[in-house]
XYZ file of C-alpha atoms in Angstrom:
448
model
C -48.469 14.486 33.050
C -46.360 17.659 32.769
C -43.986 16.219 35.255
C -43.788 12.965 33.266
C -43.221 14.887 30.006
C -40.450 16.955 31.640
C -38.721 13.760 32.908
C -38.718 12.106 29.514
C -37.568 15.193 27.673
C -34.679 15.565 30.187
C -33.530 12.115 29.077
C -33.830 13.180 25.404
C -36.978 11.178 25.114
C -40.354 12.213 23.773
C -43.384 10.482 25.413
C -46.518 10.156 23.256
C -49.001 9.388 26.029
C -52.001 9.074 23.796
C -50.766 5.790 22.560
C -48.404 4.828 25.372
C -45.319 4.905 23.007
C -41.947 6.397 23.854
C -39.556 7.331 21.155
C -35.885 8.223 21.437
C -35.433 11.560 19.990
C -31.546 11.467 20.240
C -30.115 10.258 17.018
C -28.090 7.054 17.580
C -24.687 6.872 15.973
C -24.402 4.391 13.110
C -22.192 1.575 13.993
C -19.189 0.628 11.761
C -20.528 -2.664 10.616
C -23.808 -1.206 9.745
C -22.304 2.106 8.215
C -19.936 0.314 5.811
C -22.956 -1.224 4.112
C -23.571 2.243 2.655
C -20.323 1.798 0.684
C -21.223 -0.053 -2.504
C -17.946 0.402 -4.426
C -14.404 0.307 -3.001
C -11.469 1.237 -5.209
C -7.812 0.499 -4.333
C -5.279 2.645 -6.180
C -1.901 0.958 -5.643
C 1.046 3.056 -6.313
C 4.803 2.292 -5.892
C 7.709 2.570 -3.600
C 7.673 5.542 -1.274
C 7.868 5.789 2.488
C 5.654 8.073 4.547
C 8.521 10.419 5.504
C 9.626 10.452 1.782
C 6.209 11.928 0.595
C 4.309 13.240 3.575
C 7.061 14.107 6.094
C 6.046 17.782 5.922
C 2.378 17.258 6.324
C 1.016 19.450 9.132
C -0.341 17.396 12.034
C 1.261 14.155 10.838
C 4.089 12.179 12.473
C 6.735 13.428 10.101
C 10.312 14.428 9.717
C 10.075 17.062 12.403
C 9.699 14.142 14.891
C 12.436 12.238 13.072
C 14.908 15.079 13.725
C 14.070 14.948 17.446
C 15.124 11.336 17.395
C 18.513 12.055 15.814
C 18.547 8.967 13.674
C 21.959 9.491 12.306
C 23.009 6.942 9.715
C 25.955 4.692 10.481
C 28.432 2.410 8.662
C 28.808 -1.418 8.966
C 30.815 -0.853 12.253
C 28.174 1.364 13.799
C 30.206 4.594 13.190
C 28.297 7.729 12.403
C 28.862 8.938 8.911
C 30.282 12.561 8.774
C 28.401 12.968 5.472
C 25.874 10.681 3.829
C 27.425 8.179 1.558
C 27.875 9.433 -1.904
C 24.975 8.697 -4.308
C 26.654 6.720 -7.060
C 26.361 7.210 -10.813
C 24.517 10.428 -10.485
C 25.945 13.916 -10.469
C 22.734 15.759 -9.612
C 23.384 15.369 -5.881
C 26.371 16.887 -4.016
C 28.923 14.544 -2.530
C 28.846 16.206 0.944
C 25.238 15.899 1.941
C 24.896 16.275 5.765
C 23.994 13.163 7.634
C 20.339 13.958 7.934
C 17.194 14.300 5.830
C 17.400 16.356 2.643
C 14.901 17.743 0.091
C 15.203 15.891 -3.260
C 13.415 18.543 -5.174
C 16.290 21.030 -4.974
C 18.503 18.588 -6.825
C 16.081 16.512 -9.004
C 12.659 18.166 -9.558
C 9.624 15.965 -8.958
C 8.824 15.859 -12.664
C 12.149 13.807 -13.197
C 12.924 10.265 -12.075
C 15.610 9.700 -9.479
C 17.704 6.609 -9.272
C 16.074 3.457 -7.823
C 16.669 2.682 -4.155
C 17.184 -0.775 -2.594
C 13.925 -2.426 -1.267
C 14.449 -6.158 -0.722
C 13.181 -8.453 2.020
C 16.361 -8.932 4.025
C 17.697 -5.491 3.269
C 14.530 -3.816 4.664
C 15.209 -5.509 8.009
C 18.837 -4.618 8.048
C 17.909 -0.997 7.298
C 15.541 -0.852 10.266
C 18.300 -2.380 12.405
C 16.131 -3.598 15.303
C 14.334 -0.254 15.464
C 17.419 1.984 15.438
C 16.481 3.057 11.967
C 20.101 3.977 11.135
C 21.289 1.734 8.245
C 19.089 2.844 5.366
C 22.051 4.418 3.703
C 24.392 1.572 4.372
C 22.208 -1.233 2.923
C 21.319 0.634 -0.208
C 22.690 0.701 -3.683
C 21.837 4.375 -3.909
C 23.348 5.149 -0.575
C 22.541 8.565 0.740
C 19.525 8.952 -1.533
C 17.564 6.920 0.995
C 17.375 9.957 3.222
C 15.732 12.164 0.680
C 12.236 13.552 0.768
C 9.805 15.521 -1.396
C 8.121 18.821 -0.677
C 4.636 17.568 0.457
C 2.521 20.539 -0.577
C 3.766 20.382 -4.162
C 2.589 16.822 -4.664
C -0.440 16.424 -6.978
C -2.066 14.118 -4.366
C -1.585 16.596 -1.519
C -5.091 18.140 -1.978
C -6.718 14.813 -1.497
C -4.680 14.095 1.681
C -5.591 17.587 2.901
C -9.330 17.361 2.153
C -9.940 13.749 3.303
C -8.067 11.376 5.695
C -4.294 10.728 5.649
C -3.163 7.721 7.584
C 0.237 8.342 9.202
C 0.565 4.962 10.925
C -0.014 2.574 7.966
C 2.659 -0.121 7.325
C 3.509 -2.356 4.405
C 2.415 -5.742 5.595
C 5.643 -7.551 4.724
C 9.268 -6.566 4.485
C 10.847 -5.992 1.146
C 9.654 -5.202 -2.386
C 6.758 -4.975 -4.763
C 6.199 -8.529 -5.761
C 5.822 -9.898 -2.278
C 3.664 -6.975 -1.060
C 1.379 -7.346 -4.008
C 0.861 -11.077 -3.397
C 0.379 -10.596 0.277
C -2.174 -7.837 -0.260
C -4.513 -10.309 -2.010
C -3.768 -13.520 0.003
C -2.194 -12.531 3.397
C 0.227 -15.395 2.524
C 3.862 -15.972 1.469
C 4.360 -17.789 -1.833
C 6.289 -21.064 -1.486
C 8.790 -22.627 -3.971
C 9.802 -26.153 -2.953
C 12.926 -27.324 -4.715
C 13.859 -23.898 -6.122
C 17.126 -23.740 -8.052
C 19.989 -23.568 -5.657
C 21.290 -20.440 -7.325
C 18.151 -18.572 -6.070
C 18.235 -19.495 -2.448
C 19.598 -16.951 0.099
C 22.164 -17.858 2.699
C 21.824 -16.844 6.341
C 24.060 -17.014 9.343
C 23.231 -18.767 12.701
C 21.469 -15.436 13.861
C 19.429 -15.247 10.677
C 21.257 -12.397 9.151
C 21.710 -12.402 5.368
C 25.122 -13.691 4.205
C 24.106 -13.998 0.560
C 20.830 -12.459 -0.821
C 18.422 -14.559 -2.797
C 14.879 -14.964 -4.109
C 13.963 -17.845 -1.851
C 14.524 -18.374 1.810
C 16.384 -21.366 3.021
C 13.128 -22.990 4.043
C 11.440 -22.437 0.632
C 9.514 -19.159 0.749
C 9.790 -16.896 -2.358
C 10.366 -13.442 -0.833
C 12.216 -11.335 -3.403
C 11.479 -10.137 -6.959
C 10.417 -13.055 -9.190
C 7.978 -13.390 -12.119
C 5.311 -16.014 -12.535
C 5.488 -18.997 -14.904
C 1.858 -18.046 -15.944
C 1.600 -16.022 -19.162
C 2.080 -13.258 -19.835
C 5.800 -12.935 -19.024
C 8.599 -11.269 -20.919
C 9.778 -13.003 -24.107
C 12.857 -15.229 -23.786
C 12.370 -15.682 -20.079
C 14.072 -18.620 -18.440
C 10.963 -20.425 -17.068
C 13.093 -22.533 -14.671
C 13.644 -19.361 -12.743
C 9.984 -18.233 -12.733
C 7.773 -18.923 -9.774
C 5.359 -21.983 -10.101
C 1.618 -21.317 -9.749
C 0.382 -20.800 -6.103
C -2.669 -22.328 -4.690
C -3.507 -20.360 -1.628
C -6.899 -18.828 -1.217
C -7.008 -15.126 -2.374
C -9.536 -12.292 -1.728
C -10.583 -12.810 -5.328
C -11.624 -16.349 -4.728
C -13.620 -15.319 -1.680
C -15.404 -12.451 -3.497
C -16.255 -14.767 -6.377
C -17.760 -17.304 -3.904
C -19.942 -14.558 -2.410
C -21.039 -13.407 -5.922
C -19.537 -10.015 -5.314
C -18.148 -8.389 -8.446
C -14.555 -7.458 -8.682
C -11.617 -6.820 -11.015
C -7.836 -6.119 -10.909
C -7.154 -3.433 -13.529
C -3.573 -3.084 -14.822
C -2.199 -0.466 -17.205
C -0.755 -2.335 -20.218
C -2.498 -5.537 -19.543
C -4.189 -5.879 -22.950
C -0.899 -5.169 -24.749
C 0.973 -7.593 -22.678
C -1.562 -10.398 -23.301
C -1.530 -9.652 -26.981
C 2.343 -9.650 -27.067
C 2.504 -6.095 -28.096
C 5.027 -3.495 -26.755
C 3.747 -2.503 -23.356
C 4.402 -0.860 -20.020
C 2.767 -3.654 -18.046
C 4.639 -4.410 -14.825
C 4.663 -8.211 -14.717
C 5.550 -8.431 -11.014
C 2.648 -6.058 -10.137
C -0.140 -8.295 -11.225
C -0.516 -10.510 -8.136
C -3.418 -12.749 -9.427
C -1.065 -13.842 -12.265
C 0.926 -15.890 -9.680
C -2.099 -18.069 -8.785
C -3.362 -21.290 -10.504
C -6.997 -20.059 -10.426
C -5.999 -17.176 -12.812
C -3.961 -18.962 -15.386
C -4.900 -18.715 -19.015
C -8.063 -20.566 -19.858
C -9.534 -20.289 -16.370
C -12.649 -18.692 -15.286
C -10.851 -16.451 -12.910
C -8.968 -14.854 -15.785
C -12.010 -12.634 -16.579
C -11.266 -10.577 -13.540
C -7.920 -9.413 -14.905
C -8.512 -6.307 -16.994
C -6.867 -3.237 -18.475
C -6.699 0.091 -16.724
C -8.654 1.604 -19.615
C -11.500 -0.626 -18.696
C -11.529 0.899 -15.221
C -11.684 4.472 -16.432
C -14.538 3.532 -18.805
C -16.390 1.803 -15.934
C -15.835 4.781 -13.604
C -17.166 7.192 -16.166
C -20.131 5.084 -17.014
C -21.039 4.223 -13.420
C -20.507 0.455 -13.924
C -17.731 -0.138 -11.465
C -17.684 -3.560 -9.753
C -17.987 -3.653 -6.084
C -14.291 -4.111 -5.644
C -11.654 -2.592 -7.937
C -7.919 -2.774 -7.692
C -6.156 -0.339 -10.060
C -2.548 -0.677 -10.921
C -0.735 2.025 -13.091
C 2.013 0.722 -15.294
C 5.794 1.267 -15.598
C 6.643 4.926 -16.079
C 3.314 5.975 -14.404
C 3.378 4.229 -11.015
C 5.754 6.490 -9.102
C 8.457 3.830 -8.895
C 11.902 5.503 -8.583
C 14.182 4.772 -11.446
C 11.499 4.614 -14.055
C 8.783 6.961 -13.054
C 8.620 10.637 -11.992
C 6.678 11.397 -8.823
C 4.750 14.383 -10.343
C 3.492 12.834 -13.587
C 2.586 9.519 -11.787
C 0.560 11.276 -9.177
C -1.191 13.307 -11.923
C -2.328 9.898 -13.396
C -3.487 8.891 -9.949
C -5.435 12.103 -9.565
C -7.194 11.309 -12.821
C -8.029 7.820 -11.649
C -9.449 9.154 -8.435
C -11.392 11.876 -10.207
C -12.870 9.365 -12.666
C -14.509 7.805 -9.527
C -15.457 11.055 -7.753
C -16.922 12.606 -10.828
C -18.742 9.403 -11.948
C -22.111 8.047 -11.243
C -20.845 5.704 -8.531
C -19.305 8.575 -6.448
C -22.082 8.781 -3.833
C -21.403 5.325 -2.513
C -17.703 4.850 -3.292
C -14.560 4.698 -1.098
C -11.110 5.223 -2.651
C -8.090 3.957 -0.824
C -4.792 5.077 -2.325
C -1.640 3.617 -0.973
C 1.762 2.227 -1.972
C 2.976 -1.326 -2.206
C 6.147 -0.607 -0.100
C 8.657 2.060 1.057
C 11.016 1.706 -1.965
C 14.162 1.742 0.092
C 13.477 5.278 1.354
C 13.999 6.224 5.039
C 11.106 6.350 7.487
C 11.699 7.147 11.172
C 8.897 5.067 12.686
C 9.918 1.670 13.892
C 7.373 -0.791 12.455
C 5.396 -2.960 14.977
C 6.549 -6.624 15.291
C 3.928 -9.135 14.383
C 5.581 -12.031 12.792
C 8.494 -13.266 10.769
C 7.277 -11.459 7.639
C 6.580 -7.945 8.973
C 5.159 -5.468 8.981
C 7.750 -3.548 7.038
C 8.247 0.194 6.814
C 5.614 2.954 7.131
C 3.998 4.040 3.843
C 1.393 6.660 2.953
C -2.352 5.861 2.608
C -5.147 8.302 1.837
C -8.790 7.477 2.329
C -11.032 9.400 0.004
C -14.776 9.853 -0.739
C -18.006 10.764 0.950
C -17.436 8.310 3.823
C -13.959 9.414 4.584
C -13.447 11.936 7.482
C -12.643 15.320 6.198
C -9.394 17.159 6.924
C -8.281 14.357 9.222
C -5.003 12.855 10.123
C -5.592 9.267 11.338
C -2.968 8.033 13.849
C -4.570 4.606 14.107
C -2.237 1.595 13.310
C -3.133 0.031 9.920
C -1.288 -2.096 7.465
C -1.758 -3.280 3.955
C -4.055 -6.072 4.793
C -6.294 -3.551 6.455
C -7.565 -3.392 2.889
C -8.460 -7.057 3.073
C -10.008 -6.611 6.410
C -12.254 -3.812 5.173
C -13.402 -5.809 2.246
C -14.043 -8.880 4.474
C -16.032 -6.739 6.979
C -18.051 -5.032 4.225
C -19.036 -8.180 2.343
C -19.188 -10.757 5.122
C -16.158 -12.715 4.058
C -14.168 -14.977 6.395
C -10.599 -13.704 6.956
C -7.870 -15.369 4.824
C -5.330 -15.632 7.723
C -4.500 -14.237 11.139
C -2.994 -11.070 9.850
C -6.057 -9.679 8.016
C -8.267 -11.087 10.859
C -6.542 -8.874 13.299
C -5.903 -5.787 11.024
C -7.960 -2.731 11.652
C -10.391 -2.203 8.720
C -10.044 1.657 8.714
C -12.540 2.075 11.528
C -11.159 5.448 12.551
C -10.835 6.877 9.087
C -14.607 6.596 8.236
C -17.709 8.492 9.236
C -21.287 7.345 8.643
C -24.627 9.218 9.063
């Protein structure tokens, strides 16, 4: 018997001979699909328009601007000639006119508590900036020229402590090229809106190689890929409705969550004021469900569209739905041109702390990310998946008791990894191939 006991113990197994039962004494690691069931609340805080290098290029252990410098991604003009200096930043005298052709720290010229000019972030422009992976035309295809090469001091960012304490993803890409509207819609549907018979004036022109000749809102084959508002209310007063996008009918993650009786909401700052027709800071192109027929005025789906104040109240009271999307409004969303980085991130910190300090904290996961790169340079060439993207690399921070601590995750993710996570957690069928194949943050999470 002693020999038998020694044998079992050497395998990490305890033999209980009196009843003939053997029990594995080595604790088995919880699988991902089992572990995620411990997460009862997921909160997505969706900020605006910054590339990874622009905000976290100085983060220790991350693939940042130190690696970019090794690549010598000098910016070039339309003829492929290397600029001596970065092209002058127009209509702004805060920046010198002889910035070296490399990265530069924005804080030394415009403090992070002040807004910079906006930077060009459109569907075709994003691809031209990437330039087949050479990453050398961000300054050329940009209304703000050399500003595209600017970055912020990472350790001074209000969100830096969260990135340091939890998991920072440094290989996370916006799922589609271009700007805010398209990436918002894609994040909830994994689909590109269509606009058959769009006004001719809105249609882009391309050459035989598919390169942009004239920019536009709609591709020649009828996909709405650049900034456009929905015909569904609310939209700004005096809008020309003929130039607003008709309702879309693709399936969204909201539809699938509702079918599964999983509670959810999209919370936007300024929503209540926009619906009431009052002065507001609601960003009309940042409310993706507004573009879909199932969420028009008078529909049952409309009840899922709420104000950011409702989110804060729910977080404080411990009544968060299973899935929350939170969208700060204009002036508070970190969007260059209208928002300062510092104050916007302070709001994001407050939103996150409302969750972490609330009754739902013990089983909540917060994912903070950005809709897109905002036109700012990033040195990592995005993977090629399909015609739509992915686009540039953006920051993502995974926060909460299930996030790995003090970890930089180099795993490849993209915006629809958020969809993939929600689908895995609540047993929902993928909406499309992209979210089906996207990694659902498997390496960012740890379960006991």
